[in-house]
Amino acid sequence: MSQQPHDKNGLARRAARALASSLFLLLLCLACISPASAAGDFQTYLPKLTPAEFFPGADRFGTPQGDPPIVPVYRGDQLQGFVFLNSDFANAVGYSGKPIHILAGIDPKGVITGIKLVDHKEPIVLVGIPEARIVAAMNSLIGKDMKPVASGAENPPQVDIVSGATVTVLVMSDSIVRAASKLIRSGRVGGGDGAAASAALPPVIKTLDLEHSEVRDWDSLVGDGSVRRLHLGIGDINEAFAKSGNAAASQYPEPGDASDSFIDLYAALVTAPTIGRSLLGDDGYQRLKDRLKPGQQAIIVAGNGAYSFKGSAYVRGGIFDRIEILQDGNSTRFRDRNHTRLGALAAAGAPEFKEIALFVTPPEFTLDPTQPWQLQLLVQRSLGGRDKAFLTFDINYTLPDQYMRREQRAVTVPESAAVPAAQAPAAAPPAETDEPLWMRIWRANTVSVGITAFMLAALTGIFFFQNLLVRRPVLYNWVRRGYLAFVLVWLGWYANAQLSVVNVVTFTNALVTGFHWEFFLAAPLIFILWAATAGGLLFWGRGPFCGWLCPFGALQELTNQVAKWLKVPQITVPWGLHERLWPVKYIVFLGLFGLSLYSVDMAERFAEIEPFKTAIILKFARQWPFVLYAVALLVIGLFIERFFCRYLCPLGAALAIPGRMRTFEWLRRWQECGSPCQRCAKECPVQSIHPEGHINVNECIYCMHCQELYYDDHRCPHMIQVRLKREKRQALSSPSMRASGKGPATIITAGGKPVSASPVTSPPET
């Protein structure tokens, strides 16, 4: 038995070396593989198609013209129109992180005549949704005249949304409309004339006035149109769907009183110094200016009410599919990389909002701040199953004239521009609004931050005083159940602070592409939990998070305890099978990590193996396959405790690897543990104790059940022997035993050494 610790440490070192070597070799192989960068090329796609697929009766393609190229299509010698590739003119990146390539036909008058999806890597289309449904939705653009859209006289046409592929369809249609609009405005198709277009420009150009800067309150900003509003009540939405002509949509009205607020939406262009300083504060606006590139604009969107303008698609695929910016026939939707979450607005008198987002326009979309633009809200309604109905509502935004000046050259927010008010008192003490934006977000979440800090302090106390608690099993079990219930209900379902392997992927990608603390500090609870988890890894391994701070882990354990209370039979996985199943989660993690080096978006899609988003963030309000998967894992967990944690969780695997560097070994073991006693190994809820007696810290969730047994003198064989010896010694040395003559006798031997002898007792009295 004295050799056991040495064997255990040797085994751990060998396992750690093997795992580290495997990880290094995998990363080396992945680093040597460069992702294919198949650019859109007419020579690749055109030979697979016929001219008649774009123009009826056409019989040949002509020679590509211009840059980006467009290909003329002829019927004999008569020009029918042109074919263009959407990705040559507009951004068409979808879920996969790669462009969706579509060839479209457009006649000389600017009418779309044909659409062909020629290449894509969209997982939602490759697996799950037939490509024919996507193509059918896109074909609704055929016959649309793009000239009014290009001139700004009409809004871009909306295609029919395919449930489950909303973002993909929107990206595809937007790219076609933007590409066609650019072609028409360039004069290459649609009868446009570049010279005429130039002559139509006003001789005096209005530009954004970067010198006009003051701080104003909320009411004045709303009053003069600096902040625009869209308010829709429950009755407004129900009436709009009833008038839409969709009979199915009118059968599913929004619940609630007609006067209740469905959404109260506000939008503002914060590139204008006065609006930006008023809503963001001086420091926030200065940071925004430092971040903006020439030509980029920034927009704040804030909302209250039952309907979220963010939705949940950006969580899955990184695209905000419920809002769209429109101007002069061009449109764009924001991605998560264009988004910064705000906790509150700095303007005096500004109301509290449930959602506030700061969006920066993507480089491929040019928004002229001096011209009118629209923020379009997409409202969706579930029709009972997977089908949905959609309506759009606009906030028309025109920057007030007081923020503009007339000059001959266009000026956007240059990095060197300085606001005079910001230059003035260099020695003045910093005001409250000068603090960084992330600090204001933390200040707005003071209560949540305080509760989280308190619960982490309580967990630290539990760990430091674990020996006192586990000696009182009843108290300890209630403390643990109460803590897990609080983590599930408040931290998970209320605060949505569920860590995910996506956070690991995002953090790693940030280290490679450009790390900024502000990005991570903008989510206070997630940042605090990651800091606590990192500290826990160094002290105790993965146990503090997996066993105590994971809301989904808490949900598994609490539901299993209810199952045990209801006498649901528990399945013990044979050790040989269990030992071969737990590496699965490491394989899953390494696969996701390797995939993230190729495409972060794809890695996030495959990270749906974690049911955290379904069960915790969205509270099971999701499409039925996701709900079915999460429920199935919980049902299995009723029979095999923490099934997902043991065998599938990639986040647990990610934490276990650095968790080998832990500092403390506070889980005590007796020499008899493992040989001959197997009680702890058999009763460990996640089977993290080897038959030889040592604890596998990679699998241990630090539930401390083994420590309860360690001190229990009625269940632990070692402690039972200690108790029996103590009781016998106390019994033999008690005054009653000695008074009855049954005390121990001492005999002096010939050598003069005292030895104990059996006591001499008198026969019982009759």
Coordinates of C-alpha atoms in Angstrom, one line a residue, residues 67-633:
D67 CA -14.6 44.2 -63.5
P68 CA -16.3 42.7 -61.7
P69 CA -17.3 40.7 -64.8
I70 CA -20.8 40.2 -66.1
V71 CA -21.5 37.9 -69.0
P72 CA -23.9 38.9 -71.8
V73 CA -26.5 36.3 -73.0
Y74 CA -27.7 36.1 -76.6
R75 CA -30.4 34.6 -78.6
G76 CA -28.8 34.5 -82.0
D77 CA -27.3 38.0 -82.3
Q78 CA -29.9 39.6 -80.1
L79 CA -28.8 40.6 -76.6
Q80 CA -31.2 39.2 -74.0
G81 CA -29.4 40.4 -70.8
F82 CA -26.5 39.6 -68.5
V83 CA -25.5 37.1 -65.9
F84 CA -23.7 38.1 -62.8
L85 CA -22.2 36.4 -59.7
N86 CA -23.6 37.8 -56.5
S87 CA -20.4 37.3 -54.5
D88 CA -18.5 39.5 -57.0
F89 CA -20.6 42.5 -56.0
A90 CA -21.9 42.0 -52.5
N91 CA -21.1 40.2 -49.3
A92 CA -22.8 36.8 -49.2
V93 CA -21.2 35.1 -46.2
G94 CA -23.6 32.8 -44.4
Y95 CA -23.5 30.5 -41.4
S96 CA -20.5 28.5 -42.7
G97 CA -18.2 31.6 -42.8
K98 CA -17.9 31.1 -46.6
P99 CA -19.7 33.0 -49.5
I100 CA -22.9 31.6 -51.0
H101 CA -22.3 31.7 -54.8
I102 CA -25.4 32.5 -56.8
L103 CA -25.6 33.3 -60.6
A104 CA -28.5 35.7 -61.5
G105 CA -29.8 36.9 -64.8
I106 CA -30.9 40.5 -65.3
D107 CA -32.3 42.0 -68.5
P108 CA -31.3 45.4 -70.0
K109 CA -34.2 47.0 -68.2
G110 CA -33.0 45.9 -64.8
V111 CA -35.5 43.0 -64.2
I112 CA -34.3 39.8 -62.5
T113 CA -34.9 36.9 -64.9
G114 CA -33.3 33.9 -63.4
I115 CA -31.5 32.7 -60.2
K116 CA -29.2 29.6 -59.8
L117 CA -27.6 28.5 -56.6
V118 CA -24.3 27.1 -57.8
D119 CA -22.1 26.7 -54.7
H120 CA -22.5 26.9 -50.9
K121 CA -21.3 25.3 -47.7
E122 CA -24.3 26.1 -45.5
P123 CA -24.8 23.3 -42.9
I124 CA -28.4 24.1 -42.5
V125 CA -29.0 23.4 -46.2
L126 CA -26.6 20.6 -46.5
V127 CA -28.2 18.7 -43.6
G128 CA -31.8 19.1 -42.6
I129 CA -33.5 21.5 -45.1
P130 CA -34.0 20.5 -48.8
E131 CA -32.1 22.8 -51.1
A132 CA -35.3 22.9 -53.3
R133 CA -37.1 24.9 -50.6
I134 CA -34.3 27.5 -50.5
V135 CA -34.3 27.8 -54.3
A136 CA -38.0 28.1 -54.4
A137 CA -37.8 31.0 -51.9
M138 CA -35.2 32.8 -53.9
N139 CA -37.2 32.4 -57.2
S140 CA -39.7 34.9 -55.8
L141 CA -37.2 37.6 -56.8
I142 CA -37.6 36.6 -60.5
G143 CA -39.6 39.3 -62.3
K144 CA -38.7 42.0 -59.9
D145 CA -37.7 45.4 -61.4
M146 CA -34.5 46.5 -59.6
K147 CA -34.4 50.0 -61.0
P148 CA -36.8 51.6 -58.4
V149 CA -34.9 49.7 -55.7
A150 CA -31.5 51.0 -57.0
S151 CA -32.8 54.6 -57.1
G152 CA -34.3 54.3 -53.6
A153 CA -37.8 54.8 -54.7
E154 CA -38.8 51.3 -53.4
N155 CA -37.6 49.1 -50.5
P156 CA -35.8 45.9 -51.5
P157 CA -38.2 43.0 -52.2
Q158 CA -38.7 40.5 -49.4
V159 CA -38.5 36.8 -50.2
D160 CA -40.5 34.1 -48.5
I161 CA -38.7 33.0 -45.3
V162 CA -37.8 29.3 -44.9
S163 CA -38.3 28.2 -41.3
G164 CA -35.1 27.0 -39.9
A165 CA -33.0 28.8 -42.5
T166 CA -34.0 32.4 -42.0
V167 CA -30.6 33.9 -41.9
T168 CA -29.4 31.8 -44.9
V169 CA -32.3 33.0 -47.1
L170 CA -31.9 36.6 -46.0
V171 CA -28.2 36.6 -46.8
M172 CA -28.8 35.1 -50.2
S173 CA -31.6 37.5 -51.2
D174 CA -29.8 40.6 -49.8
S175 CA -26.7 39.7 -51.8
I176 CA -28.7 39.4 -55.1
V177 CA -30.6 42.7 -54.5
R178 CA -27.4 44.6 -53.6
A179 CA -25.5 43.2 -56.5
A180 CA -28.3 44.1 -59.0
S181 CA -28.6 47.6 -57.5
K182 CA -24.9 48.2 -57.9
L183 CA -25.0 47.1 -61.5
I184 CA -27.9 49.5 -62.3
R185 CA -26.3 52.5 -60.5
S186 CA -23.1 51.9 -62.4
G187 CA -24.9 52.2 -65.7
R188 CA -23.8 48.8 -66.9
V189 CA -27.4 47.5 -67.0
G190 CA -30.9 49.0 -66.6
G191 CA -30.4 51.9 -69.0
G192 CA -28.4 53.8 -66.4
D193 CA -25.9 56.5 -67.4
G194 CA -23.0 57.1 -65.1
A195 CA -22.6 60.7 -66.4
A196 CA -26.2 61.4 -65.9
A197 CA -26.1 60.1 -62.4
S198 CA -23.2 62.3 -61.7
A199 CA -24.9 65.3 -63.1
A200 CA -27.9 64.6 -60.9
L201 CA -25.8 65.0 -57.8
P202 CA -26.4 68.2 -55.9
P203 CA -23.7 70.9 -56.5
V204 CA -23.4 71.4 -52.8
I205 CA -22.8 68.3 -50.8
K206 CA -24.1 67.9 -47.3
T207 CA -21.6 66.3 -44.9
L208 CA -21.7 65.3 -41.2
D209 CA -20.7 68.3 -39.1
L210 CA -18.0 66.9 -36.7
E211 CA -17.5 70.2 -35.0
H212 CA -21.0 70.6 -33.7
S213 CA -20.9 68.9 -30.4
E214 CA -23.0 69.3 -27.2
V215 CA -24.6 67.0 -24.6
R216 CA -28.4 66.9 -24.7
D217 CA -31.0 65.1 -22.6
W218 CA -33.2 62.3 -23.8
D219 CA -36.4 64.3 -24.3
S220 CA -34.7 66.8 -26.6
L221 CA -33.1 64.1 -28.7
V222 CA -36.4 62.3 -29.2
G223 CA -38.2 65.6 -29.8
D224 CA -36.2 66.8 -32.8
G225 CA -35.8 63.4 -34.4
S226 CA -32.2 62.7 -33.3
V227 CA -33.6 59.5 -31.8
R228 CA -36.5 57.9 -33.8
R229 CA -39.1 55.6 -32.3
L230 CA -41.3 52.7 -33.5
H231 CA -44.0 51.6 -31.0
L232 CA -46.2 48.6 -31.7
G233 CA -48.9 47.3 -29.3
I234 CA -50.2 43.8 -29.2
G235 CA -53.4 45.0 -30.9
D236 CA -51.3 46.6 -33.7
I237 CA -49.5 43.4 -34.4
N238 CA -52.6 41.2 -34.4
E239 CA -54.3 43.7 -36.7
A240 CA -51.3 43.8 -39.1
F241 CA -51.2 40.0 -39.4
A242 CA -55.0 39.8 -39.8
K243 CA -54.7 42.3 -42.8
S244 CA -51.7 40.5 -44.3
G245 CA -54.0 37.9 -46.0
N246 CA -52.3 35.0 -44.2
A247 CA -55.2 33.1 -42.7
A248 CA -53.0 30.9 -40.7
A249 CA -51.2 33.8 -39.1
S250 CA -54.4 35.4 -37.9
Q251 CA -55.3 32.1 -36.0
Y252 CA -52.3 32.6 -33.7
P253 CA -52.7 36.1 -32.1
E254 CA -50.3 37.4 -29.7
P255 CA -51.4 36.9 -26.1
G256 CA -52.1 39.8 -23.9
D257 CA -54.2 42.9 -23.8
A258 CA -54.4 44.9 -27.1
S259 CA -53.0 48.0 -25.4
D260 CA -49.9 46.1 -24.0
S261 CA -46.6 46.9 -25.7
F262 CA -45.3 44.4 -28.2
I263 CA -42.1 46.4 -28.9
D264 CA -41.0 49.9 -28.2
L265 CA -38.0 50.4 -30.5
Y266 CA -35.6 53.3 -30.8
A267 CA -32.8 54.0 -33.2
A268 CA -30.1 56.8 -33.4
L269 CA -27.1 57.5 -35.5
V270 CA -24.4 58.0 -32.9
T271 CA -21.6 58.9 -35.4
A272 CA -23.0 62.4 -35.1
P273 CA -20.9 63.9 -32.2
T274 CA -23.9 65.4 -30.3
I275 CA -25.9 62.2 -30.4
G276 CA -22.9 60.0 -29.7
R277 CA -21.7 62.1 -26.7
S278 CA -25.3 62.3 -25.3
L279 CA -26.1 58.6 -25.6
L280 CA -22.6 57.1 -25.0
G281 CA -20.9 59.7 -22.8
D282 CA -17.7 61.4 -23.7
D283 CA -15.5 58.5 -23.1
G284 CA -17.8 56.0 -24.8
Y285 CA -18.0 58.3 -27.9
Q286 CA -14.2 58.8 -28.0
R287 CA -13.7 55.0 -27.9
L288 CA -16.2 54.6 -30.7
K289 CA -14.3 57.1 -32.8
D290 CA -11.1 55.3 -32.2
R291 CA -12.7 52.1 -33.3
L292 CA -14.4 53.4 -36.5
K293 CA -12.7 53.1 -39.8
P294 CA -13.2 55.8 -42.5
G295 CA -16.6 55.5 -44.0
Q296 CA -18.1 53.4 -41.2
Q297 CA -21.1 54.6 -39.2
A298 CA -22.5 53.6 -35.8
I299 CA -26.1 53.1 -34.8
I300 CA -27.7 52.5 -31.4
V301 CA -30.8 50.3 -31.3
A302 CA -32.7 50.0 -28.0
G303 CA -35.9 48.2 -27.3
N304 CA -38.5 47.2 -24.6
G305 CA -41.5 45.0 -24.8
A306 CA -42.4 41.4 -25.3
Y307 CA -40.6 41.1 -28.7
S308 CA -36.8 41.1 -28.9
F309 CA -35.2 42.9 -31.9
K310 CA -32.1 40.7 -31.4
G311 CA -33.9 37.4 -31.4
S312 CA -31.7 34.2 -31.0
A313 CA -30.3 33.6 -34.5
Y314 CA -27.2 35.7 -33.7
V315 CA -26.4 33.2 -30.9
R316 CA -26.5 30.3 -33.3
G317 CA -25.0 31.9 -36.4
G318 CA -23.8 35.3 -35.6
I319 CA -26.4 37.2 -37.7
F320 CA -29.0 39.6 -36.3
D321 CA -31.8 38.5 -38.6
R322 CA -34.6 40.6 -37.2
I323 CA -33.3 44.1 -38.1
E324 CA -31.9 45.4 -41.4
I325 CA -30.5 48.7 -42.5
L326 CA -31.8 50.0 -45.9
Q327 CA -30.6 52.9 -48.0
D328 CA -31.0 53.6 -51.7
G329 CA -31.8 50.0 -52.5
N330 CA -28.9 48.6 -50.6
S331 CA -29.3 46.7 -47.3
T332 CA -27.3 45.0 -44.7
R333 CA -27.8 42.9 -41.6
F334 CA -25.4 43.1 -38.7
R335 CA -23.2 40.2 -37.5
D336 CA -22.0 39.6 -33.9
R337 CA -18.6 41.1 -34.8
N338 CA -20.4 44.4 -35.5
H339 CA -22.3 44.3 -32.2
T340 CA -21.5 45.7 -28.7
R341 CA -24.0 45.2 -25.9
L342 CA -24.7 48.2 -23.8
G343 CA -26.1 48.2 -20.3
A344 CA -27.7 51.7 -20.2
L345 CA -27.8 55.0 -22.2
A346 CA -25.9 58.0 -20.7
A347 CA -28.5 60.7 -21.7
A348 CA -30.2 62.4 -18.8
G349 CA -33.8 61.1 -18.6
A350 CA -33.2 58.1 -20.8
P351 CA -35.5 55.2 -19.8
E352 CA -34.2 51.8 -18.9
F353 CA -34.2 49.3 -21.8
K354 CA -34.3 45.6 -21.8
E355 CA -32.0 45.5 -24.8
I356 CA -29.5 48.1 -26.0
A357 CA -27.1 47.4 -28.9
L358 CA -24.4 49.4 -30.6
F359 CA -23.9 48.4 -34.2
V360 CA -21.1 49.4 -36.6
T361 CA -21.8 49.1 -40.3
P362 CA -19.8 46.4 -42.0
P363 CA -17.0 47.6 -44.4
E364 CA -18.9 46.3 -47.5
F365 CA -21.9 48.5 -46.8
T366 CA -21.7 52.3 -47.2
L367 CA -24.2 54.3 -45.2
D368 CA -24.5 58.0 -46.1
P369 CA -25.4 59.7 -42.8
T370 CA -26.7 62.8 -44.6
Q371 CA -29.3 60.8 -46.6
P372 CA -32.5 59.1 -45.3
W373 CA -32.2 55.5 -44.3
Q374 CA -34.5 52.9 -42.7
L375 CA -34.2 50.4 -39.9
Q376 CA -36.5 47.6 -40.8
L377 CA -37.8 45.3 -38.1
L378 CA -38.8 41.7 -39.1
V379 CA -41.6 40.4 -36.9
Q380 CA -42.1 36.7 -37.0
R381 CA -45.0 34.6 -35.7
S382 CA -45.0 30.9 -35.1
L383 CA -47.9 29.0 -36.8
G384 CA -47.9 26.1 -34.4
G385 CA -45.2 23.9 -35.9
R386 CA -42.1 24.8 -37.8
D387 CA -43.9 27.2 -40.1
K388 CA -43.8 30.9 -39.5
A389 CA -45.3 34.1 -40.8
F390 CA -43.4 37.4 -41.2
L391 CA -44.1 41.1 -41.4
T392 CA -41.8 44.1 -41.6
F393 CA -42.1 47.5 -40.0
D394 CA -39.8 50.5 -40.7
I395 CA -38.2 53.3 -38.6
N396 CA -37.5 56.0 -41.2
Y397 CA -34.4 58.0 -40.1
T398 CA -33.3 61.3 -41.4
L399 CA -30.5 63.1 -39.6
P400 CA -31.6 66.6 -38.5
D401 CA -30.1 69.5 -40.5
Q402 CA -28.4 70.9 -37.4
Y403 CA -25.9 68.0 -37.5
M404 CA -24.9 68.7 -41.1
R405 CA -23.0 71.3 -43.0
R406 CA -22.7 72.1 -46.7
E407 CA -19.3 71.6 -48.4
Q408 CA -17.7 70.2 -51.5
R409 CA -16.2 67.1 -50.0
A410 CA -17.6 64.2 -48.0
V411 CA -16.2 63.7 -44.5
T412 CA -16.9 60.7 -42.4
V413 CA -15.6 60.2 -38.8
P414 CA -11.8 60.3 -39.3
E415 CA -9.6 58.9 -36.6
S416 CA -7.8 62.3 -36.3
A417 CA -10.9 64.3 -35.8
A418 CA -11.2 65.8 -32.4
V419 CA -14.2 67.3 -30.7
P420 CA -13.3 70.8 -29.4
A421 CA -15.2 70.1 -26.2
A422 CA -13.1 67.1 -25.6
Q423 CA -9.9 69.1 -26.1
A424 CA -10.8 72.0 -23.9
P425 CA -9.9 71.5 -20.2
A426 CA -7.0 69.2 -20.3
A427 CA -6.4 69.5 -16.6
A428 CA -10.1 69.2 -15.6
P429 CA -11.0 66.3 -13.3
P430 CA -12.6 63.4 -15.2
A431 CA -16.4 63.3 -15.0
E432 CA -18.4 60.3 -14.2
T433 CA -19.2 59.8 -17.9
D434 CA -15.4 59.6 -18.7
E435 CA -15.2 56.0 -17.4
P436 CA -14.9 53.2 -20.0
L437 CA -18.1 51.8 -21.5
W438 CA -17.6 48.4 -19.9
M439 CA -17.4 50.0 -16.5
R440 CA -20.8 51.6 -17.0
I441 CA -22.2 48.2 -18.1
W442 CA -20.8 46.7 -14.8
R443 CA -22.3 49.6 -12.9
A444 CA -25.7 48.9 -14.5
N445 CA -25.4 45.3 -13.3
T446 CA -24.2 46.0 -9.8
V447 CA -26.9 43.8 -8.1
S448 CA -26.2 40.8 -10.4
V449 CA -22.4 41.2 -10.0
G450 CA -22.8 41.4 -6.2
I451 CA -25.0 38.3 -6.1
T452 CA -22.5 36.4 -8.2
A453 CA -19.6 37.5 -6.1
F454 CA -21.4 36.5 -2.9
M455 CA -22.2 33.0 -4.3
L456 CA -18.6 32.5 -5.4
A457 CA -17.4 33.6 -1.9
A458 CA -19.9 31.1 -0.4
L459 CA -18.5 28.4 -2.6
T460 CA -15.0 29.3 -1.6
G461 CA -16.1 29.0 2.1
I462 CA -17.6 25.5 1.3
F463 CA -14.3 24.4 -0.1
F464 CA -12.1 25.8 2.6
F465 CA -14.3 24.4 5.4
Q466 CA -15.3 21.2 3.6
N467 CA -14.0 19.0 6.5
L468 CA -16.5 20.6 8.9
L469 CA -19.4 20.3 6.5
V470 CA -18.9 16.7 5.4
R471 CA -18.8 15.5 9.0
R472 CA -22.5 16.6 9.0
P473 CA -23.9 14.7 6.0
V474 CA -27.5 15.9 6.4
L475 CA -26.5 19.6 6.6
Y476 CA -24.0 19.2 3.8
N477 CA -26.5 17.6 1.4
W478 CA -29.0 20.4 2.0
V479 CA -26.3 23.0 1.5
R480 CA -25.3 21.4 -1.8
R481 CA -28.9 21.0 -3.1
G482 CA -29.7 24.6 -2.2
Y483 CA -26.6 25.8 -3.9
L484 CA -27.3 23.8 -7.1
A485 CA -30.9 25.0 -7.1
F486 CA -29.8 28.6 -6.9
V487 CA -27.2 28.1 -9.7
L488 CA -29.9 26.6 -11.9
V489 CA -32.7 29.0 -11.3
W490 CA -30.9 32.3 -10.8
L491 CA -27.5 32.0 -12.5
G492 CA -28.9 29.9 -15.4
W493 CA -32.5 30.5 -16.1
Y494 CA -32.6 34.1 -14.9
A495 CA -29.2 35.6 -15.5
N496 CA -28.4 33.3 -18.5
A497 CA -24.8 33.0 -17.3
Q498 CA -24.1 29.5 -18.7
L499 CA -20.5 29.0 -19.9
S500 CA -20.0 27.1 -23.1
V501 CA -17.2 25.6 -25.2
V502 CA -18.0 28.4 -27.6
N503 CA -16.5 30.8 -25.1
V504 CA -13.3 28.8 -25.3
V505 CA -13.3 28.9 -29.1
T506 CA -14.0 32.6 -29.1
F507 CA -11.3 33.3 -26.6
T508 CA -8.7 31.3 -28.6
N509 CA -9.8 33.0 -31.8
A510 CA -9.4 36.4 -30.1
L511 CA -5.8 35.6 -29.1
V512 CA -5.0 34.8 -32.8
T513 CA -6.9 37.6 -34.5
G514 CA -6.6 40.5 -32.0
F515 CA -7.4 40.4 -28.3
H516 CA -9.4 43.2 -26.6
W517 CA -10.3 43.0 -23.0
E518 CA -13.3 45.3 -23.6
F519 CA -15.0 42.6 -25.7
F520 CA -15.0 40.1 -22.8
L521 CA -15.6 42.7 -20.0
A522 CA -18.8 43.7 -21.7
A523 CA -20.5 40.6 -20.3
P524 CA -19.9 40.9 -16.5
L525 CA -21.3 37.6 -15.2
I526 CA -19.7 35.5 -17.9
F527 CA -16.4 37.3 -17.2
I528 CA -16.6 36.8 -13.5
L529 CA -17.5 33.1 -13.9
W530 CA -14.6 32.5 -16.3
A531 CA -12.2 34.2 -13.9
A532 CA -13.6 32.1 -11.0
T533 CA -13.3 28.9 -13.2
A534 CA -9.7 29.8 -14.1
G535 CA -8.9 30.2 -10.4
G536 CA -10.7 27.0 -9.6
L537 CA -8.7 25.1 -12.2
L538 CA -5.4 26.1 -10.5
F539 CA -6.6 25.2 -7.0
W540 CA -8.9 22.2 -7.4
G541 CA -9.2 21.3 -11.1
R542 CA -12.4 21.3 -13.1
G543 CA -14.6 20.3 -10.1
P544 CA -15.6 23.8 -8.9
F545 CA -17.3 24.6 -12.2
C546 CA -18.5 21.2 -13.4
G547 CA -19.8 20.2 -9.9
W548 CA -21.0 23.5 -8.6
L549 CA -21.3 26.4 -11.1
C550 CA -22.7 24.8 -14.3
P551 CA -26.5 25.3 -14.5
F552 CA -27.0 22.4 -16.8
G553 CA -24.9 20.2 -14.5
A554 CA -27.1 21.3 -11.6
L555 CA -30.2 20.5 -13.7
Q556 CA -28.9 17.0 -14.3
E557 CA -28.0 16.3 -10.7
L558 CA -31.3 17.7 -9.3
T559 CA -33.5 15.7 -11.7
N560 CA -31.5 12.6 -10.9
Q561 CA -32.0 13.1 -7.2
V562 CA -35.8 13.4 -7.8
A563 CA -35.6 10.2 -9.8
K564 CA -33.8 8.4 -6.9
W565 CA -36.5 9.7 -4.5
L566 CA -39.1 8.2 -6.9
K567 CA -37.2 4.9 -6.8
V568 CA -36.1 5.1 -10.5
P569 CA -33.6 2.3 -11.0
Q570 CA -30.0 3.5 -11.4
I571 CA -27.7 2.0 -13.9
T572 CA -24.0 1.4 -13.0
V573 CA -21.9 1.5 -16.2
P574 CA -19.3 -1.4 -16.1
W575 CA -15.9 0.0 -15.3
G576 CA -14.3 -1.3 -18.5
L577 CA -17.0 0.4 -20.6
H578 CA -17.0 3.6 -18.5
E579 CA -13.2 3.9 -18.9
R580 CA -13.6 3.8 -22.7
L581 CA -16.5 6.2 -22.9
W582 CA -15.1 9.1 -21.0
P583 CA -12.5 9.9 -23.7
V584 CA -15.4 10.7 -26.1
K585 CA -15.8 14.2 -24.7
Y586 CA -12.1 14.9 -25.3
I587 CA -12.4 13.8 -28.9
V588 CA -15.5 16.1 -29.3
F589 CA -13.6 19.0 -27.8
L590 CA -10.5 18.5 -30.0
G591 CA -12.7 18.2 -33.0
L592 CA -14.5 21.5 -32.2
F593 CA -11.2 23.2 -31.4
G594 CA -9.7 22.0 -34.7
L595 CA -12.8 23.1 -36.6
S596 CA -12.6 26.5 -35.1
L597 CA -9.1 27.0 -36.6
Y598 CA -10.8 26.5 -40.0
S599 CA -14.1 28.4 -39.3
V600 CA -15.3 29.7 -36.0
D601 CA -18.9 29.9 -37.4
M602 CA -18.8 26.2 -38.2
A603 CA -17.4 25.3 -34.8
E604 CA -20.2 27.3 -33.2
R605 CA -22.8 25.3 -35.2
F606 CA -21.3 22.0 -34.2
A607 CA -21.1 23.2 -30.6
E608 CA -24.9 22.5 -30.5
I609 CA -23.8 19.1 -29.1
E610 CA -24.0 21.1 -25.9
P611 CA -27.7 21.4 -24.8
F612 CA -26.9 24.5 -22.7
K613 CA -28.4 27.0 -25.1
T614 CA -31.7 25.0 -25.4
A615 CA -32.1 24.0 -21.7
I616 CA -30.7 27.0 -20.0
I617 CA -30.5 30.1 -22.2
L618 CA -33.7 29.6 -24.2
K619 CA -35.5 27.5 -21.5
F620 CA -36.6 24.9 -24.0
A621 CA -38.4 27.5 -26.2
R622 CA -36.8 26.3 -29.4
Q623 CA -37.3 24.1 -32.5
W624 CA -38.3 20.6 -31.5
P625 CA -35.1 18.7 -32.6
F626 CA -33.1 20.8 -30.2
V627 CA -35.6 20.3 -27.4
L628 CA -35.8 16.6 -28.1
Y629 CA -32.1 16.3 -27.9
A630 CA -31.8 18.1 -24.6
V631 CA -34.7 16.2 -23.0
A632 CA -33.2 12.9 -24.2
L633 CA -30.0 13.7 -22.3

